[in-house]
Amino acid sequence: MLRQTESNTDNSPTSSVGQSSDAVLHSQTEGKTISIPEAQGNTPPTKKSESSEWLTVKEAFRRLGGDPDNGASVVTSLDGRRKVKFGTFRTLLAQDYKAFGLELSGSRRGAKKPYLRLVVHE
């Protein structure tokens, strides 16, 4: 994920002193600084960011290894006892989603926002 922040428009080099372990790139033509994590894709997500990311039903199905566009694709519950296709997955109740390692927010569902997120177990 890229974070883009404004920088001085002069052409002086950008320093990464005082910043996190992100690599910093400076575009002299646009005067912008773009921070890119050095180990992008190699660092596992933090528990806070992983647990706070709300997903649509399709995104959650994909995260569990399914393909919502393939009618034969199934996802399996954490205990391995239940396998469901996308059509069934999207109509599950809150306690059913828990069996797949997901949390459901009823208020977000009512507001037509992404309402599922992965439960992080310690």
Short mmCIF file of N, CA and C in Angstrom, two decimals, residues 64 76-82 97-102 119 121:
data_model
loop_
_atom_site.label_atom_id
_atom_site.label_comp_id
_atom_site.label_asym_id
_atom_site.label_seq_id
_atom_site.Cartn_x
_atom_site.Cartn_y
_atom_site.Cartn_z
N LEU A 64 -10.96 -16.42 2.55
CA LEU A 64 -11.03 -17.78 3.07
C LEU A 64 -10.65 -18.81 2.02
N THR A 76 -14.29 -23.67 3.78
CA THR A 76 -14.46 -24.62 4.88
C THR A 76 -14.36 -23.89 6.21
N SER A 77 -15.20 -24.28 7.17
CA SER A 77 -15.17 -23.70 8.50
C SER A 77 -13.84 -24.05 9.18
N LEU A 78 -13.54 -23.34 10.25
CA LEU A 78 -12.27 -23.54 10.95
C LEU A 78 -12.12 -24.97 11.46
N ASP A 79 -13.21 -25.58 11.88
CA ASP A 79 -13.13 -26.94 12.41
C ASP A 79 -13.21 -28.01 11.32
N GLY A 80 -13.42 -27.58 10.08
CA GLY A 80 -13.45 -28.50 8.94
C GLY A 80 -14.74 -29.26 8.77
N ARG A 81 -15.73 -28.98 9.59
CA ARG A 81 -16.99 -29.72 9.54
C ARG A 81 -18.00 -29.18 8.54
N ARG A 82 -17.82 -27.95 8.12
CA ARG A 82 -18.82 -27.32 7.26
C ARG A 82 -18.16 -26.73 6.02
N TYR A 97 -20.91 -17.17 10.81
CA TYR A 97 -19.67 -16.56 10.35
C TYR A 97 -18.53 -16.81 11.34
N LYS A 98 -18.86 -16.89 12.64
CA LYS A 98 -17.83 -17.17 13.64
C LYS A 98 -17.16 -18.51 13.38
N ALA A 99 -17.93 -19.48 12.89
CA ALA A 99 -17.37 -20.80 12.59
C ALA A 99 -16.32 -20.72 11.49
N PHE A 100 -16.36 -19.66 10.68
CA PHE A 100 -15.39 -19.45 9.60
C PHE A 100 -14.30 -18.46 10.00
N GLY A 101 -14.29 -18.07 11.28
CA GLY A 101 -13.27 -17.16 11.77
C GLY A 101 -13.55 -15.70 11.46
N LEU A 102 -14.83 -15.37 11.29
CA LEU A 102 -15.21 -14.01 10.95
C LEU A 102 -16.11 -13.40 12.01
N VAL A 119 -11.35 -12.62 12.54
CA VAL A 119 -11.09 -12.63 13.97
C VAL A 119 -9.65 -13.05 14.16
N HIS A 121 -6.85 -14.57 16.39
CA HIS A 121 -6.64 -15.39 17.58
C HIS A 121 -5.19 -15.27 18.02
#
